[in-house]
Short mmCIF file of C-alpha atoms in Angstrom, two decimals:
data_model
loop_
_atom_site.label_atom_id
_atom_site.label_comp_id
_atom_site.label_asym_id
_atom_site.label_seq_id
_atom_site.Cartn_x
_atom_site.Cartn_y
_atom_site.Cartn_z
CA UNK V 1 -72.90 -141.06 -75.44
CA UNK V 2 -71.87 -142.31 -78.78
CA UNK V 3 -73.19 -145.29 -80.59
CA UNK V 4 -71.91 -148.19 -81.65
CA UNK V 5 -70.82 -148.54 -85.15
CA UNK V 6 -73.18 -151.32 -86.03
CA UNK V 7 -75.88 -149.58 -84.35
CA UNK V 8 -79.14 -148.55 -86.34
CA UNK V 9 -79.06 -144.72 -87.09
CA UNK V 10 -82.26 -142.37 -87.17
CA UNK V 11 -83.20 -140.47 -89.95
CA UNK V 12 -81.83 -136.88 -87.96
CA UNK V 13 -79.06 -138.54 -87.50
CA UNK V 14 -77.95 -140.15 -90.93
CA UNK V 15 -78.63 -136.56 -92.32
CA UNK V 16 -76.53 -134.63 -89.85
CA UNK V 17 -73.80 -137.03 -90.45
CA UNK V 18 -74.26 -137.14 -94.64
CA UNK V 19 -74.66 -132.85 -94.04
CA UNK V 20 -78.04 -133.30 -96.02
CA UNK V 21 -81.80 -132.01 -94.84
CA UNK V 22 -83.95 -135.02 -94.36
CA UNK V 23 -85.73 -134.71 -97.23
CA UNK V 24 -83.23 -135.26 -99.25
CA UNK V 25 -83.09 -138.99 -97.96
CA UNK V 26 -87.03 -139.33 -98.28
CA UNK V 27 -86.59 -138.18 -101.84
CA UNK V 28 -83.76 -140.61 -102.79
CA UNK V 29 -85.63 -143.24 -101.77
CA UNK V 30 -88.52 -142.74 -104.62
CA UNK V 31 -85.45 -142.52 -106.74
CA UNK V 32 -83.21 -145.14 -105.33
CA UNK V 33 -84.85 -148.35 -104.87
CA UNK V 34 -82.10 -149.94 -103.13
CA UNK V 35 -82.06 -147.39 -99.91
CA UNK V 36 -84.39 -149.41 -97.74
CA UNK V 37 -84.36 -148.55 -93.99
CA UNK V 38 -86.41 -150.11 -92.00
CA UNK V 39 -89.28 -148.79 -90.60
CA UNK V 40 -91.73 -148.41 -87.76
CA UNK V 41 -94.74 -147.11 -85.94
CA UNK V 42 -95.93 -144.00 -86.68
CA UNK V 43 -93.00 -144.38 -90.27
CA UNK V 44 -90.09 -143.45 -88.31
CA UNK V 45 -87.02 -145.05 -90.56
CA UNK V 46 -83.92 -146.46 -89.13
CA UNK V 47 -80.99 -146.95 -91.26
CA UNK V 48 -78.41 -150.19 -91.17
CA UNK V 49 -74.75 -149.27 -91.36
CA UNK V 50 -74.67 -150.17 -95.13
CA UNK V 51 -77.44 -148.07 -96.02
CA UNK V 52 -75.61 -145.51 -94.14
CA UNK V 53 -73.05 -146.70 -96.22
CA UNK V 54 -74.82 -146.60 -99.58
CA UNK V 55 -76.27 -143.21 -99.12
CA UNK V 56 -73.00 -142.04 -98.34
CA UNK V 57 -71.72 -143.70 -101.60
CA UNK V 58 -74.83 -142.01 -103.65
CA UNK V 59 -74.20 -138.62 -101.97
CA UNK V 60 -70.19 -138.87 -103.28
CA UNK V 61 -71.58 -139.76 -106.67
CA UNK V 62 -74.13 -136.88 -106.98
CA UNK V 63 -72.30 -134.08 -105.19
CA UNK V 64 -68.45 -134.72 -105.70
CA UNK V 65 -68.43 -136.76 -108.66
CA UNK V 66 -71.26 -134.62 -110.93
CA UNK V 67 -73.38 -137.55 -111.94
CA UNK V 68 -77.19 -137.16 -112.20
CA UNK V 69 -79.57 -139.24 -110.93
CA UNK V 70 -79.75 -141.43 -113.57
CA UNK V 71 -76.28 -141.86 -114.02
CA UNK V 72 -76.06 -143.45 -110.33
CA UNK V 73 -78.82 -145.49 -111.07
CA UNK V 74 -77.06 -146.92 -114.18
CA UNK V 75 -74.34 -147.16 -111.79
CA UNK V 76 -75.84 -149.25 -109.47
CA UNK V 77 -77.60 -151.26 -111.97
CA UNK V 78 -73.88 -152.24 -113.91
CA UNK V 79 -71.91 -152.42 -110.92
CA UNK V 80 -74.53 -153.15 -108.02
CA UNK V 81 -75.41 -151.85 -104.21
CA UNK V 82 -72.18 -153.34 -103.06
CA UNK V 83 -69.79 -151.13 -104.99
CA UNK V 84 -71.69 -147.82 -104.32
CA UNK V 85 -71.25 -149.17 -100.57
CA UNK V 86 -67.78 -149.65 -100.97
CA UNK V 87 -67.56 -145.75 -102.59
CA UNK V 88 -69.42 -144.94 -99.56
CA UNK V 89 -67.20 -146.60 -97.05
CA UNK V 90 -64.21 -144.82 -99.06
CA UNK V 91 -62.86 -148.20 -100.48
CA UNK V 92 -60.49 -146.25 -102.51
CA UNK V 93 -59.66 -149.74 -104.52
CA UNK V 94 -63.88 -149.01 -105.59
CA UNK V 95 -62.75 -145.46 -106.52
CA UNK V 96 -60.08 -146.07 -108.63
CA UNK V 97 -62.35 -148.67 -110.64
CA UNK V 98 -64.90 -146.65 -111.07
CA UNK V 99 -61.91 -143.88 -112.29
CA UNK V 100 -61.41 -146.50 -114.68
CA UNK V 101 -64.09 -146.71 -116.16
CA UNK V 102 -64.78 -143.57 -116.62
CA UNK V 103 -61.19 -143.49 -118.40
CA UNK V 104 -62.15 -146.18 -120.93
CA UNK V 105 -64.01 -144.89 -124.50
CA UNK V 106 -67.29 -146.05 -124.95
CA UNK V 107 -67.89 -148.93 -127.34
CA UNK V 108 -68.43 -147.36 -131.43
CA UNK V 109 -71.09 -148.65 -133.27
CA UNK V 110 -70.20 -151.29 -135.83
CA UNK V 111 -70.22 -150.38 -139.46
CA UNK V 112 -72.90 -153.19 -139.72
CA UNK V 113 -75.12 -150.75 -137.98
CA UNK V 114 -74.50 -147.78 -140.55
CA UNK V 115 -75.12 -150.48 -143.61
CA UNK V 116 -78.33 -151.37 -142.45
CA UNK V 117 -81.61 -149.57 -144.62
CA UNK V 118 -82.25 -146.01 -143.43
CA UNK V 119 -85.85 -146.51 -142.07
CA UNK V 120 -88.29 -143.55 -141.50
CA UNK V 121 -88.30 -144.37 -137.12
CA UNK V 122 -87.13 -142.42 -134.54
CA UNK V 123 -83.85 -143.17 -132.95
CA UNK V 124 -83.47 -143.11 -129.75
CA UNK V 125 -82.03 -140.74 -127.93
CA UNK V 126 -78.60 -141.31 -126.48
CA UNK V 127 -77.44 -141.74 -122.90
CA UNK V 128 -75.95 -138.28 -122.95
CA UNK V 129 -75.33 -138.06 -119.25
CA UNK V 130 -76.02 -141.10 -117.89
CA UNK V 131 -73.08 -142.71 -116.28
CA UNK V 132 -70.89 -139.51 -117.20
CA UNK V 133 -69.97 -137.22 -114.77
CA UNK V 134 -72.08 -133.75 -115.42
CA UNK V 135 -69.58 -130.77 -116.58
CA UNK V 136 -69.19 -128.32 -113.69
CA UNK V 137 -69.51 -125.17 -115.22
CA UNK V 138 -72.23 -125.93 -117.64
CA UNK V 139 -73.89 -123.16 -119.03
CA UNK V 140 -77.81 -124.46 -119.35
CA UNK V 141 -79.28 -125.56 -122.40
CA UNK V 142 -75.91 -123.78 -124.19
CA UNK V 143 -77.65 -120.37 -123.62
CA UNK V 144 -75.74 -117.47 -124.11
CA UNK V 145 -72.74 -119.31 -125.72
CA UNK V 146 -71.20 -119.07 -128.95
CA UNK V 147 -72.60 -121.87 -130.92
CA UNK V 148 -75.47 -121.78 -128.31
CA UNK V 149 -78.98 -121.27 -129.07
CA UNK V 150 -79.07 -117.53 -128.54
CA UNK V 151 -76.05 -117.46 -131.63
CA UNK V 152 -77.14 -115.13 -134.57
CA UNK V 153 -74.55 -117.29 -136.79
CA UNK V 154 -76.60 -120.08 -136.78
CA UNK V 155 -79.63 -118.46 -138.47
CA UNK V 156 -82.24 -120.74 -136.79
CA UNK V 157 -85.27 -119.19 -136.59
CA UNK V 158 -86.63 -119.34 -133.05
CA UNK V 159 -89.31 -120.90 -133.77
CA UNK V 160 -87.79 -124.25 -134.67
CA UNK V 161 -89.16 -126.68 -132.04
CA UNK V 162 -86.41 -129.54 -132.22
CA UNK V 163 -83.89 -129.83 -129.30
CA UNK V 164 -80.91 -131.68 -129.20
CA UNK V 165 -80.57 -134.96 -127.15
CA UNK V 166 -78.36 -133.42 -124.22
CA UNK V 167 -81.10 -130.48 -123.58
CA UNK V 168 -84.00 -132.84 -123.94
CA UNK V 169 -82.30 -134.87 -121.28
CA UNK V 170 -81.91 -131.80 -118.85
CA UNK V 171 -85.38 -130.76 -119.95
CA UNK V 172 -87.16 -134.60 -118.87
CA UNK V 173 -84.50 -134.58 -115.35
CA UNK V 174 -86.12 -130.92 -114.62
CA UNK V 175 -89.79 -131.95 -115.38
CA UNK V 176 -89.34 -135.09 -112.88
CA UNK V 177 -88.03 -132.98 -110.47
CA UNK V 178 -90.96 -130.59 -110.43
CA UNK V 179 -93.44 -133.23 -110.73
CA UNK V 180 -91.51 -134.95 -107.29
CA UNK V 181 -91.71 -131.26 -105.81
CA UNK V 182 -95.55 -130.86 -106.64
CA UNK V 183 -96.22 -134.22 -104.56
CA UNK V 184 -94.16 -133.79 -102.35
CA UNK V 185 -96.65 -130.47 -101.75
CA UNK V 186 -99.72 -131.88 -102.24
CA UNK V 187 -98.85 -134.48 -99.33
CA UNK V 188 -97.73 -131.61 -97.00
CA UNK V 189 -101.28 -129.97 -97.92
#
């Protein structure tokens, strides 16, 4: 027997329909602080139709789309829960807006900026792939690439520690990954 459409959904069932493992949900929701099913004895979560919904909008961001975590939070922070819903529902007048946006440049500085006194601080780092859409075939870190790291034409010694903003991006995503893995362990321990 089927259930209704506005009935609540368990978490075995949200991933078989989404085609994720259950985890996957449990993490999202350290990430996502939006995703709140509601819960009961003994922690079992039950999801609404919009979180359905909203998960289903966040899994179409991440997998199809290419954007990291952080670039779906950014997402949801400019454009709010209701538009990732309306991804996840397959609003396709939500799709071509956010095809839109992703279509416009980003704003340049103003020359004001540049005029200002050079000060001895450090900048801070750009939003290299937050709100972007990750390249597909990325090689990591630009290993193994001409113009990469590994590139005898550069001449950089290896032992020069800086890294540029994209990689130290990747690197910080990676680290809070593995840090979410290692308690995600120790709990199971």
């Amino acid at each position: 027997m089927d259930k209704s459409p506005d009935a609540f959904r368990t978490i075995s069932e949200v991933a078989e329909e989404l085609d994720l493992p259950q985890h996957v949900l449990r993490f999202w929701e350290t990430r996502f602080s939006q995703i709140k099913p509601l819960k009961r004895g003994g922690g079992r979560r039950y999801y609404r139709p919009t979180d359905v919904d909203l998960l289903n909008g966040i899994r179409h961001l991440l997998y199809d789309q290419g954007y990291t975590i952080k670039g779906v939070q950014k997402i949801l922070r400019d454009n709010g829960v209701q538009f990732v819903v309306a991804i996840g529902a397959g609003d396709a007048q939500a799709l071509e807006q956010m095809a839109q946006k992703a279509a416009t440049p980003a704003p340049q500085p103003e020359e004001t900026a540049k005029a200002a006194p050079a000060k001895k601080t450090k900048q801070a780092e750009p939003d290299v792939l937050l709100g972007q859409p990750r390249p597909k075939n990325r090689a990591m870190f630009n290993l193994g690439r001409a113009g990469g790291a590994n590139d005898p034409a550069q001449n950089v010694p290896p032992s020069t520690p800086e890294l540029s903003g994209e990689n130290r991006v990747l690197l910080q995503e990676a680290l809070f990954d593995l840090l979410e893995c290692k308690r995600l362990l120790d709990q199971t321990r």
